[in-house]
Short mmCIF file of C-alpha atoms and ligand atoms in Angstrom, two decimals:
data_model
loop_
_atom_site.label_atom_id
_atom_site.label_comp_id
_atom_site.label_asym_id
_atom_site.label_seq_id
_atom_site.Cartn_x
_atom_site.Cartn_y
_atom_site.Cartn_z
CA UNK A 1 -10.30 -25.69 2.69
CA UNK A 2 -13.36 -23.95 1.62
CA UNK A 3 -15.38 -23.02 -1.50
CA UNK A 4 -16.24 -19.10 -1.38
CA UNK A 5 -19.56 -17.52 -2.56
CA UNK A 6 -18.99 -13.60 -2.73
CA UNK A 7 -20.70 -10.54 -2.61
CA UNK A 8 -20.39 -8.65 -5.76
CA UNK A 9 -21.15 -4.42 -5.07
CA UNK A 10 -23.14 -2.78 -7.44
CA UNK A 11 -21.35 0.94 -7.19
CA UNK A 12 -22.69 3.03 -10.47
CA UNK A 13 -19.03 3.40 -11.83
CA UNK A 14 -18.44 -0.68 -12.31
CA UNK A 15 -17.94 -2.72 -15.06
CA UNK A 16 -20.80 -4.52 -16.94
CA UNK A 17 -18.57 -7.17 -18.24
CA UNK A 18 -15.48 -7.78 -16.14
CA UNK A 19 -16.63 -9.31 -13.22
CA UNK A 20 -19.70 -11.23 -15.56
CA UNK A 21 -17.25 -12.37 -17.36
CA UNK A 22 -14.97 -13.70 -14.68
CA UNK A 23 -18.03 -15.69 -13.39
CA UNK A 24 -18.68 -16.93 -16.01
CA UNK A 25 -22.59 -14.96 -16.14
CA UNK A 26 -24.11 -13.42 -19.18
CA UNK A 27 -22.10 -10.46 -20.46
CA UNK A 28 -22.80 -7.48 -20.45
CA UNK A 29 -24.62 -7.48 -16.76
CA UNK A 30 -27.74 -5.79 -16.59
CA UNK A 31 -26.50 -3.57 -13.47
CA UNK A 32 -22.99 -2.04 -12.85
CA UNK A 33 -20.42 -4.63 -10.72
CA UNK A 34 -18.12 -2.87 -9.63
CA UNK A 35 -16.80 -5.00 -6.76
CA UNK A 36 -16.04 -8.50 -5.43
CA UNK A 37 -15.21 -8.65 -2.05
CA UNK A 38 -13.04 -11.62 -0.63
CA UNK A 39 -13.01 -11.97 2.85
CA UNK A 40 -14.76 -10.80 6.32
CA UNK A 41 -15.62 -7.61 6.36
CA UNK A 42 -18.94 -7.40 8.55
CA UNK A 43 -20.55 -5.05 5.80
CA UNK A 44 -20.33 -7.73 3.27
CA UNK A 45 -18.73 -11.15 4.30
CA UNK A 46 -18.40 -14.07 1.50
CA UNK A 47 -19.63 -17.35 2.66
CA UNK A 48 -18.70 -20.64 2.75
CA UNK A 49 -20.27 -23.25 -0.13
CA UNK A 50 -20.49 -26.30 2.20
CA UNK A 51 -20.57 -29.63 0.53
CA UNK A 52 -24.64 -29.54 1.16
CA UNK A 53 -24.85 -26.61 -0.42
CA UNK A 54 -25.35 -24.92 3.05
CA UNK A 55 -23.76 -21.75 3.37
CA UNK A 56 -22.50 -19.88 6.75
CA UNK A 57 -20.81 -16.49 6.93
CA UNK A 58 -17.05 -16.47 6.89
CA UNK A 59 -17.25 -13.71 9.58
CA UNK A 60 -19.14 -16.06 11.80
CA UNK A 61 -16.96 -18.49 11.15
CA UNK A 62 -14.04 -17.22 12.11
CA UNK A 63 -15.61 -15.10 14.88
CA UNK A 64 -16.89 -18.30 16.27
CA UNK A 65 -13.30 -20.03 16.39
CA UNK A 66 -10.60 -17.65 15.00
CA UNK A 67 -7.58 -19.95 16.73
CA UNK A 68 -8.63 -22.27 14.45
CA UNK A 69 -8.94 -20.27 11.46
CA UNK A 70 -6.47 -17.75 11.92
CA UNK A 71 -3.44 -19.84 14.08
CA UNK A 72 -2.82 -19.64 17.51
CA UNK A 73 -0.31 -16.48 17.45
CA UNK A 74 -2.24 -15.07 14.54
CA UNK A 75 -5.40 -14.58 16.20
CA UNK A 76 -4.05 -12.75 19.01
CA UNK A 77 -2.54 -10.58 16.56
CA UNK A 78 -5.20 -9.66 14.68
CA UNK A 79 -7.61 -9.90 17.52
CA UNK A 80 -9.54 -12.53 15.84
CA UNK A 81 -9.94 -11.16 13.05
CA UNK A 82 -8.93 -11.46 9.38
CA UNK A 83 -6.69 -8.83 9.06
CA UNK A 84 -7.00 -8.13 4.77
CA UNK A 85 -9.79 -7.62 2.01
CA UNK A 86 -8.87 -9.21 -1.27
CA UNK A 87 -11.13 -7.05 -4.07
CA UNK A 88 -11.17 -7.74 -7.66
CA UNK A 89 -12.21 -4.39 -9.11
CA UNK A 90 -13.72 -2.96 -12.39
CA UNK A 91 -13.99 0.67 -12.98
CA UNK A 92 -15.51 1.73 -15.87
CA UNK A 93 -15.68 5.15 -14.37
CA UNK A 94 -13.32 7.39 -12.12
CA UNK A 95 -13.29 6.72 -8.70
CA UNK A 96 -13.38 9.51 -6.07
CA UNK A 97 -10.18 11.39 -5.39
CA UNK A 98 -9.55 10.14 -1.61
CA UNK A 99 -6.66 9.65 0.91
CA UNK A 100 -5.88 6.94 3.55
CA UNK A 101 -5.48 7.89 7.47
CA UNK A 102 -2.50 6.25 8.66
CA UNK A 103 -2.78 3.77 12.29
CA UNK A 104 -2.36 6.85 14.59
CA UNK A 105 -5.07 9.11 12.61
CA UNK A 106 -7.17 6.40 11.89
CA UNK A 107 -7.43 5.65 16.39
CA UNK A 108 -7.49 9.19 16.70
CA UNK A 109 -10.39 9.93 14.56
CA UNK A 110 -12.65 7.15 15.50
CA UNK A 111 -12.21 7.91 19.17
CA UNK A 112 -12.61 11.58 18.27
CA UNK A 113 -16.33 10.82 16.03
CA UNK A 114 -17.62 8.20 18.70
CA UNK A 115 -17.10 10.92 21.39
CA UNK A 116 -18.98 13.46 19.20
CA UNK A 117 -21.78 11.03 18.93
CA UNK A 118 -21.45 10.64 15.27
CA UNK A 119 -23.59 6.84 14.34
CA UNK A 120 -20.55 4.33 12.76
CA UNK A 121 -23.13 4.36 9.64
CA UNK A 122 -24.22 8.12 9.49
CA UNK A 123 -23.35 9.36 6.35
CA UNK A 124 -20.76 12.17 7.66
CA UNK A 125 -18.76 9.90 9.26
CA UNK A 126 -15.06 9.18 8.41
CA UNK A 127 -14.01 6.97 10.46
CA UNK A 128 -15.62 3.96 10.40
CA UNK A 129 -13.50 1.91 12.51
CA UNK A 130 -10.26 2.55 14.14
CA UNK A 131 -7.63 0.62 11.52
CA UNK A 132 -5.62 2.24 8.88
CA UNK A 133 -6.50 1.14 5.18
CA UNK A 134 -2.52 0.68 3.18
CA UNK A 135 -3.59 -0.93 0.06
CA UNK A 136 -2.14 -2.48 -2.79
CA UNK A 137 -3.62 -2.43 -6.68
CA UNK A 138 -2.29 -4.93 -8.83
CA UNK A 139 -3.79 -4.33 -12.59
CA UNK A 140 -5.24 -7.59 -14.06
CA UNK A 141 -5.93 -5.16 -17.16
CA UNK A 142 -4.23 -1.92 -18.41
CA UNK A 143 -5.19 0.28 -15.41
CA UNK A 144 -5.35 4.01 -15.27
CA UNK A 145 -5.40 5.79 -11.76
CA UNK A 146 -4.15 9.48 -10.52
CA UNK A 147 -1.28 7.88 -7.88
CA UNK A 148 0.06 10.97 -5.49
CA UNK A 149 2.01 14.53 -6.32
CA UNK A 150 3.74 14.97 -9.35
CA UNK A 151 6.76 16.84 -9.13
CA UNK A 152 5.56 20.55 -8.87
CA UNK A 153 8.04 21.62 -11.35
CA UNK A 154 6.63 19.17 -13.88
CA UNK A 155 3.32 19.92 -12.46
CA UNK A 156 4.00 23.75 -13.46
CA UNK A 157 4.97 22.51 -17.18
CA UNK A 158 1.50 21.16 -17.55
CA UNK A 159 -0.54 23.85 -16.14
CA UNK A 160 1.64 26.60 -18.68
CA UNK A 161 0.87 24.22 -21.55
CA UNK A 162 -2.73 24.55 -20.58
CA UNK A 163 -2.60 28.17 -21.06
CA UNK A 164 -6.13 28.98 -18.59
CA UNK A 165 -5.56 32.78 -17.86
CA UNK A 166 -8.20 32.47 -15.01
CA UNK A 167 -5.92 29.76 -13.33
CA UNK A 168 -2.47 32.19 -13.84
CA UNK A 169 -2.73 33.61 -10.59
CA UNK A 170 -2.74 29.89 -9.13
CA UNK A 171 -0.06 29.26 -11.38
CA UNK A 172 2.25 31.37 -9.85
CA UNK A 173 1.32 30.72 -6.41
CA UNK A 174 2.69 26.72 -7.31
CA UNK A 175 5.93 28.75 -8.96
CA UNK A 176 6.75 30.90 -6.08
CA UNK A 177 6.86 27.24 -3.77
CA UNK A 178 7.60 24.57 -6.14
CA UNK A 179 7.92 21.95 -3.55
CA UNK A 180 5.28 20.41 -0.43
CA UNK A 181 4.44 23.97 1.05
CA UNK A 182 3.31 25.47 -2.64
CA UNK A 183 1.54 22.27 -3.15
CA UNK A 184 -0.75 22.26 0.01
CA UNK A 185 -1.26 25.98 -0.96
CA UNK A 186 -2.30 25.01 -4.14
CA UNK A 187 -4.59 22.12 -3.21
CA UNK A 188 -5.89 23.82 -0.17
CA UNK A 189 -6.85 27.54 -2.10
CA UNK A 190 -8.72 24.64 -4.85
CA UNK A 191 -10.35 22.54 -2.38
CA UNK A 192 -11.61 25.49 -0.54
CA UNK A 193 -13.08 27.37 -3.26
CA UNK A 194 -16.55 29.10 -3.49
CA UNK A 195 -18.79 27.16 -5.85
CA UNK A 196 -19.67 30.49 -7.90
CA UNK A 197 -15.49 30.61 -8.33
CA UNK A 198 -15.69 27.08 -9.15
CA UNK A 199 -18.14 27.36 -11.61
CA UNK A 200 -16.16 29.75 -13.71
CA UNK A 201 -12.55 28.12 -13.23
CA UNK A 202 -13.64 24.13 -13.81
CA UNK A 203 -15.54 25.04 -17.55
CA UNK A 204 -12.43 27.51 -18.44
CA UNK A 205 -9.65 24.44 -17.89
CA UNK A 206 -12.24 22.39 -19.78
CA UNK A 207 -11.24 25.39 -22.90
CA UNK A 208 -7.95 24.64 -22.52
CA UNK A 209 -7.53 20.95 -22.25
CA UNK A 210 -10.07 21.08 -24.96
CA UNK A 211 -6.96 22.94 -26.88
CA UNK A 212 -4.28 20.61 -25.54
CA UNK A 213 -5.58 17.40 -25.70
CA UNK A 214 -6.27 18.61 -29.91
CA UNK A 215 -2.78 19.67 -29.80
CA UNK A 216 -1.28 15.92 -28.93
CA UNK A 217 2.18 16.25 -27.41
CA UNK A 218 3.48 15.00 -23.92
CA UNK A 219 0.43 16.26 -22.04
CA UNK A 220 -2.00 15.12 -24.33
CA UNK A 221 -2.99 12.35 -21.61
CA UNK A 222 -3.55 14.71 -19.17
CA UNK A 223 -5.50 17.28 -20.58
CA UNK A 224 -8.10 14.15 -21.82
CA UNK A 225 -7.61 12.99 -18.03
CA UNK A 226 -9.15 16.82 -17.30
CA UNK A 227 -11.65 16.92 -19.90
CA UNK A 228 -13.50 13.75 -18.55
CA UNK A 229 -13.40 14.56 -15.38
CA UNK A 230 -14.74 17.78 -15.94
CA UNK A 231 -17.55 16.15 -17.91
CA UNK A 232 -18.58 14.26 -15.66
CA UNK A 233 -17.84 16.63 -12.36
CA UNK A 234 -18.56 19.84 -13.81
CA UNK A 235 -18.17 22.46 -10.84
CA UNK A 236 -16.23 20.04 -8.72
CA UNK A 237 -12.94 21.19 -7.12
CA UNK A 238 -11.37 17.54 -7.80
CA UNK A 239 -11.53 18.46 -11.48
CA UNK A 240 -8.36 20.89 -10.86
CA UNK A 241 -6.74 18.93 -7.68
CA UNK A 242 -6.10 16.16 -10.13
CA UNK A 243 -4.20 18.06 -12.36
CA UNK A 244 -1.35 17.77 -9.56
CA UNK A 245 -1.48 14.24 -9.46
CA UNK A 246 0.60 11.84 -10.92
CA UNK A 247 -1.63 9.66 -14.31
CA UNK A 248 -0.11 6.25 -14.10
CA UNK A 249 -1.09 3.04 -16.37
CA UNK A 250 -0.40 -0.26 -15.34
CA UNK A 251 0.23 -3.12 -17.63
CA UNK A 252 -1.39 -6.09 -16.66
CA UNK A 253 0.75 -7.77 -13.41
CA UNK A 254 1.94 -4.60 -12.35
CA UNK A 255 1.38 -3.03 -8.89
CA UNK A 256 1.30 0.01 -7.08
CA UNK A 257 0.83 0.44 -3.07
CA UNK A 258 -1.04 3.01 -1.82
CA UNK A 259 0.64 3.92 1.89
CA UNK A 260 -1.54 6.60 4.23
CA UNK A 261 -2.18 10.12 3.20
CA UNK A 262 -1.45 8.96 -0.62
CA UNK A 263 -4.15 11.07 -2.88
CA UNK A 264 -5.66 8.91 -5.06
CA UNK A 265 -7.96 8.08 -7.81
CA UNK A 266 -8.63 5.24 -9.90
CA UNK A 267 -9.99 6.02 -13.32
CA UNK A 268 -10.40 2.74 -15.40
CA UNK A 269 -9.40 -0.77 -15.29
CA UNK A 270 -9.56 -3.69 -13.91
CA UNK A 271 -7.33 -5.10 -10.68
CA UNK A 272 -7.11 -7.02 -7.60
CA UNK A 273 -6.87 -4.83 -4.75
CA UNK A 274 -5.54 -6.49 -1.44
CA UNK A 275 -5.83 -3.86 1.55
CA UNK A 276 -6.14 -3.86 5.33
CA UNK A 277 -9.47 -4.80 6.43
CA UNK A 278 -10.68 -0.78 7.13
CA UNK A 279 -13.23 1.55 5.78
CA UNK A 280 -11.69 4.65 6.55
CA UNK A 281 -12.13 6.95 3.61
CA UNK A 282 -11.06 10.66 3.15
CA UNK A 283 -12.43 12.19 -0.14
CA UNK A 284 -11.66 15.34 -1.74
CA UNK A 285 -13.39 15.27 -4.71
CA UNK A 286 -15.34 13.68 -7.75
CA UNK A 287 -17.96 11.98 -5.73
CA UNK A 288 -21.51 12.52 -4.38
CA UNK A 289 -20.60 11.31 -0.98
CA UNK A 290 -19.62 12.80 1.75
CA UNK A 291 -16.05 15.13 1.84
CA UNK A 292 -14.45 16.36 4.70
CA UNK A 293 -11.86 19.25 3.42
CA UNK A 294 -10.05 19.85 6.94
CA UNK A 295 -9.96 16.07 7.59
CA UNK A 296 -8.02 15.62 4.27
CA UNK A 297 -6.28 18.23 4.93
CA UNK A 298 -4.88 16.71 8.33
CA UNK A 299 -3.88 13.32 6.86
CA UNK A 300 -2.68 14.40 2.84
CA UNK A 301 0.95 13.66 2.33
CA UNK A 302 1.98 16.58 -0.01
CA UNK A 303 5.76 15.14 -0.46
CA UNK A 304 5.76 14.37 -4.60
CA UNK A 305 7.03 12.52 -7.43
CA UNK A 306 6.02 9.62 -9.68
CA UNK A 307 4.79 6.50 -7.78
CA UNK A 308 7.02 3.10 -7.58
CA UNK A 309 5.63 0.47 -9.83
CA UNK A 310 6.07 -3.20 -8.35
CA UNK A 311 6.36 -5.69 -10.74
CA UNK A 312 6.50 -8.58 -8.38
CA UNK A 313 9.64 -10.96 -7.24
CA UNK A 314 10.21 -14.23 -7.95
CA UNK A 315 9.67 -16.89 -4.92
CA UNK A 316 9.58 -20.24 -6.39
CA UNK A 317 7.13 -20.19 -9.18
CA UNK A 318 5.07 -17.43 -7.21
CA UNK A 319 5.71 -13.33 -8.03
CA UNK A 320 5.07 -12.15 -4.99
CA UNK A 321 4.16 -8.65 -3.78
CA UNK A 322 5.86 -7.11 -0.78
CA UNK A 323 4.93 -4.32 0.63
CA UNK A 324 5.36 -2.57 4.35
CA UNK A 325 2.15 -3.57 5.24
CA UNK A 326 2.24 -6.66 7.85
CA UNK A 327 -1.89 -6.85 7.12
CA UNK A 328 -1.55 -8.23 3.23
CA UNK A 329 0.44 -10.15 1.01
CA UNK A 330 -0.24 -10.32 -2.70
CA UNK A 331 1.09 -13.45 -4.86
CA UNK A 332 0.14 -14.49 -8.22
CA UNK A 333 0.66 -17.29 -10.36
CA UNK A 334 0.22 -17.68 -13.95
CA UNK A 335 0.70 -21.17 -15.82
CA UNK A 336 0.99 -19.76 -19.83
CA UNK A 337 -0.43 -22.08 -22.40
CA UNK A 338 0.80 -25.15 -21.11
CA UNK A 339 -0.33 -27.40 -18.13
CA UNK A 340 2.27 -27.93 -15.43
CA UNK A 341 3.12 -29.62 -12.35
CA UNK A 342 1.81 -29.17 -9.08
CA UNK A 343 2.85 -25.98 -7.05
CA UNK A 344 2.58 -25.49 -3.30
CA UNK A 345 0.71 -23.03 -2.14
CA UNK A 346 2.96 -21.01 1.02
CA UNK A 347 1.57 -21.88 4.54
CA UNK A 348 0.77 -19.28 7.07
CA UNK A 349 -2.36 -18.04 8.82
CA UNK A 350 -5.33 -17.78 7.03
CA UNK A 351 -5.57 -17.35 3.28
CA UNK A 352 -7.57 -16.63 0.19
CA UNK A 353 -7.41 -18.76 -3.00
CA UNK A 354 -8.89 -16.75 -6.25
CA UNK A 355 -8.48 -18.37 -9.67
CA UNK A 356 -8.87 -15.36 -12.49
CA UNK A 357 -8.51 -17.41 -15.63
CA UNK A 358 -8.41 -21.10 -16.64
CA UNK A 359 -8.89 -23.78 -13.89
CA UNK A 360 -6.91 -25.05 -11.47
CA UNK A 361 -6.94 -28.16 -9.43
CA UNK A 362 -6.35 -28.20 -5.17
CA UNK A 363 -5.48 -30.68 -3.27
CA UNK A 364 -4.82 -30.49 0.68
CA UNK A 365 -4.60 -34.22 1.60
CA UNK A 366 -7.12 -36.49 0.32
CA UNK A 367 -8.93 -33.29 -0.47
CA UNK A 368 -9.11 -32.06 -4.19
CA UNK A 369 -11.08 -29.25 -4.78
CA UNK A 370 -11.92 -27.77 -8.42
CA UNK A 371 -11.28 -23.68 -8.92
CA UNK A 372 -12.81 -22.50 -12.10
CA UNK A 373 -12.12 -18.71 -13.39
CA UNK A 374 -13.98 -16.93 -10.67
CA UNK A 375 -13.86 -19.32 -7.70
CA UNK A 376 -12.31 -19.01 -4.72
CA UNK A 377 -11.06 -20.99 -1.52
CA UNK A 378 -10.59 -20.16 2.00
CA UNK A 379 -7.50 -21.76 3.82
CA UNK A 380 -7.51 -21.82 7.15
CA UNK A 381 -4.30 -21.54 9.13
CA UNK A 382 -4.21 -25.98 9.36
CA UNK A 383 -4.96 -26.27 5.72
CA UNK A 384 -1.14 -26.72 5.19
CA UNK A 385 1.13 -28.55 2.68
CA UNK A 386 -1.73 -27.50 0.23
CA UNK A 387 -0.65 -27.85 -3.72
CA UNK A 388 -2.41 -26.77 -6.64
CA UNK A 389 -2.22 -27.40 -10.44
CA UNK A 390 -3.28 -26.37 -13.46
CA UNK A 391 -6.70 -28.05 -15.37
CA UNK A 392 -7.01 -25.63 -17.80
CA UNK A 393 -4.40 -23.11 -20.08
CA UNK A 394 -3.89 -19.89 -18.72
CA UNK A 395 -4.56 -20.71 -15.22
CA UNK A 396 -3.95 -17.48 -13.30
CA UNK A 397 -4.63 -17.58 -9.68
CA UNK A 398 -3.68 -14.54 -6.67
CA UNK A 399 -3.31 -15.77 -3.26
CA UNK A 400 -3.93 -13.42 -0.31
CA UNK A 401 -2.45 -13.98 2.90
CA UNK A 402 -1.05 -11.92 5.88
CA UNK A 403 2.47 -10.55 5.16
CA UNK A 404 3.88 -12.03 8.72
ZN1 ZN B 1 -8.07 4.11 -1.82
#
């Protein structure tokens, strides 16, 4: 087993204190974190603390003997490669609206871009490699995200209680279809329009969830949802696609996957996000970068209604996770207030040890290993029979693994 150093992204809508504070650094940080990334991805790889102090690159690592990392019958499965990202994320912001390709669209599209001679880095590219990206959000606190198609019918409900007599005509369009055909109409007439259009419809819906937000009631949520969106995207079609989207909060320990074509948007909170180990990013909205509209299009899943919520099962004193992906598994551990025994930690593959609160104590052999809040151990597929206890109250730790 292995201490972890890793990379911590500075995107503008981060957290100043979330991931400070889980590293124990001066709070608030003087630039945005919005991002640690645990694992190998080559465009930011955490390394290995070695005793020394000596660090190497995970990636190489396990690029230079992934057998030995990974397992025998792992490796060739991934192809040598570790087949998740474990992210703790902090949002202080909204993410952009975006969609997941799934496997098929994912080889498709990368084949597709290399044979138009599109650079893997070019800043119109979507498909940066040729893996699909399921991924799985699991709130550390109460999260807030826009989570697939509400159910038009109750989509219709809010758009009549925001009373915007420029939008009426889009209204109806959702009425006469109230189902997956009216609401790629919908979203495709929005995502398509002319900016001048745009510029009048985006600052009228601001009026009336303005109004509706005032008024309180069941939509109340929404309409604020609308309002700071609009703020902050004034113009942008993504201010009215995510009025068709479903606004979910997490409590803390909850879940939600994210399969391909899912829309999506994460608006504040913090989580750890487990996910295949892909870039592949479709946006439609509420973001500077680059957005594809037909793309979308091609890989949106317009079926609706609210999103499951995973609370996690019981195995042994883990909650763990499941979802279909075979990439990822999630599992958590919390200890409470009070110390407690030793725990193993489930074999299999490689794996990824984060502690989020307290400090816990490791032990694989005559190996013992401290994890403070904010540390983090690789486990390579031989690293078995490892246990772990609690040093500390409120130990919390997630373990990331493969789900084979
Ligand atoms: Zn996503």
């Amino acid at each position: 087993m292995e201490l972890l150093e890793n990379p911590v992204r500075p995107y503008a809508w981060g957290s100043r204190t979330v991931i400070a504070d889980l590293l124990g650094e001066s709070v608030p940080s003087p630039h945005p974190q919005a991002e640690m990334w645990l694992g190998a991805h080559p465009g930011d790889p955490s390394r290995i603390v070695h005793p020394d102090g000596g660090r190497s690159s995970l990636l190489d690592v396990l690029t230079g003997d992934p057998e030995g990392l990974l397992g025998a019958e792992r490796s060739a499965r991934w192809e040598g490669k570790l087949p998740f990202l474990l992210k703790v994320l902090a949002a202080d912001e909204p993410l952009s609206l975006q969609a997941h390709p799934s496997l098929d669209q994912a080889r498709e599209g990368f084949a597709r871009e290399n044979a138009a001679g599109i650079a893997i880095d070019a800043s119109d590219r979507n498909y940066r490699d040729a893996n699909h990206k399921p991924e799985l959000i699991c709130a550390l606190t109460e999260f807030h995200a826009l989570v697939g198609f509400r159910d038009p019918v109750e989509t219709l409900g809010l758009l009549r209680a925001l009373d915007v007599p420029e939008l009426s005509a889009h209204v109806e369009l959702l009425a006469a279809q109230p189902g997956p055909d009216g609401l790629r109409a919908l979203f495709t007439t929005w995502i398509t329009l002319p900016q001048s259009m745009l510029d009048e419809l985006v600052p009228a819906l601001q009026k009336g969830a303005v109004a509706l937000a005032a008024a309180g009631g069941d939509w109340a949520r929404e309409a604020r949802t609308a309002l700071e969106l609009s703020e902050r995207y004034p113009g942008d079609a993504g201010v009215l696609a995510a009025l068709l989207l479903n606004r979910v909060v997490l409590a803390p320990g909850e879940a939600l996957f994210l399969p391909a074509g899912n829309l999506h948007a994460y608006l504040a909170g913090a989580g750890i996000e487990l996910m295949a180990n892909s870039d592949n990013v479709l946006r439609g909205g509420l973001t500077p970068k680059h957005v594809d509209v037909p793309e979308l299009l091609r890989v949106l899943d317009f079926t609706s209604g609210p999103p499951p919520v995973h609370s996690g099962q019981p195995e042994g004193p883990w909650t763990r996770y499941d979802t279909p992906a075979e990439e990822f598994l999630l599992r958590t551990w919390s200890s409470g207030d009070g110390l407690t025994g030793s725990l193993p930690v489930p074999d299999g593959g490689a794996r990824i040890l984060l502690a989020t609160g307290g400090k816990a104590c490791v032990r694989a052999g005559s190996e013992i290993l401290e994890l403070p809040k904010g540390a983090a151990l690789f486990l390579a597929a031989g690293d078995s029979g490892v246990e772990v206890e609690s040093a500390a109250p409120g130990t919390q730790l997630h373990l990331a693994s493969d789900g084979l």
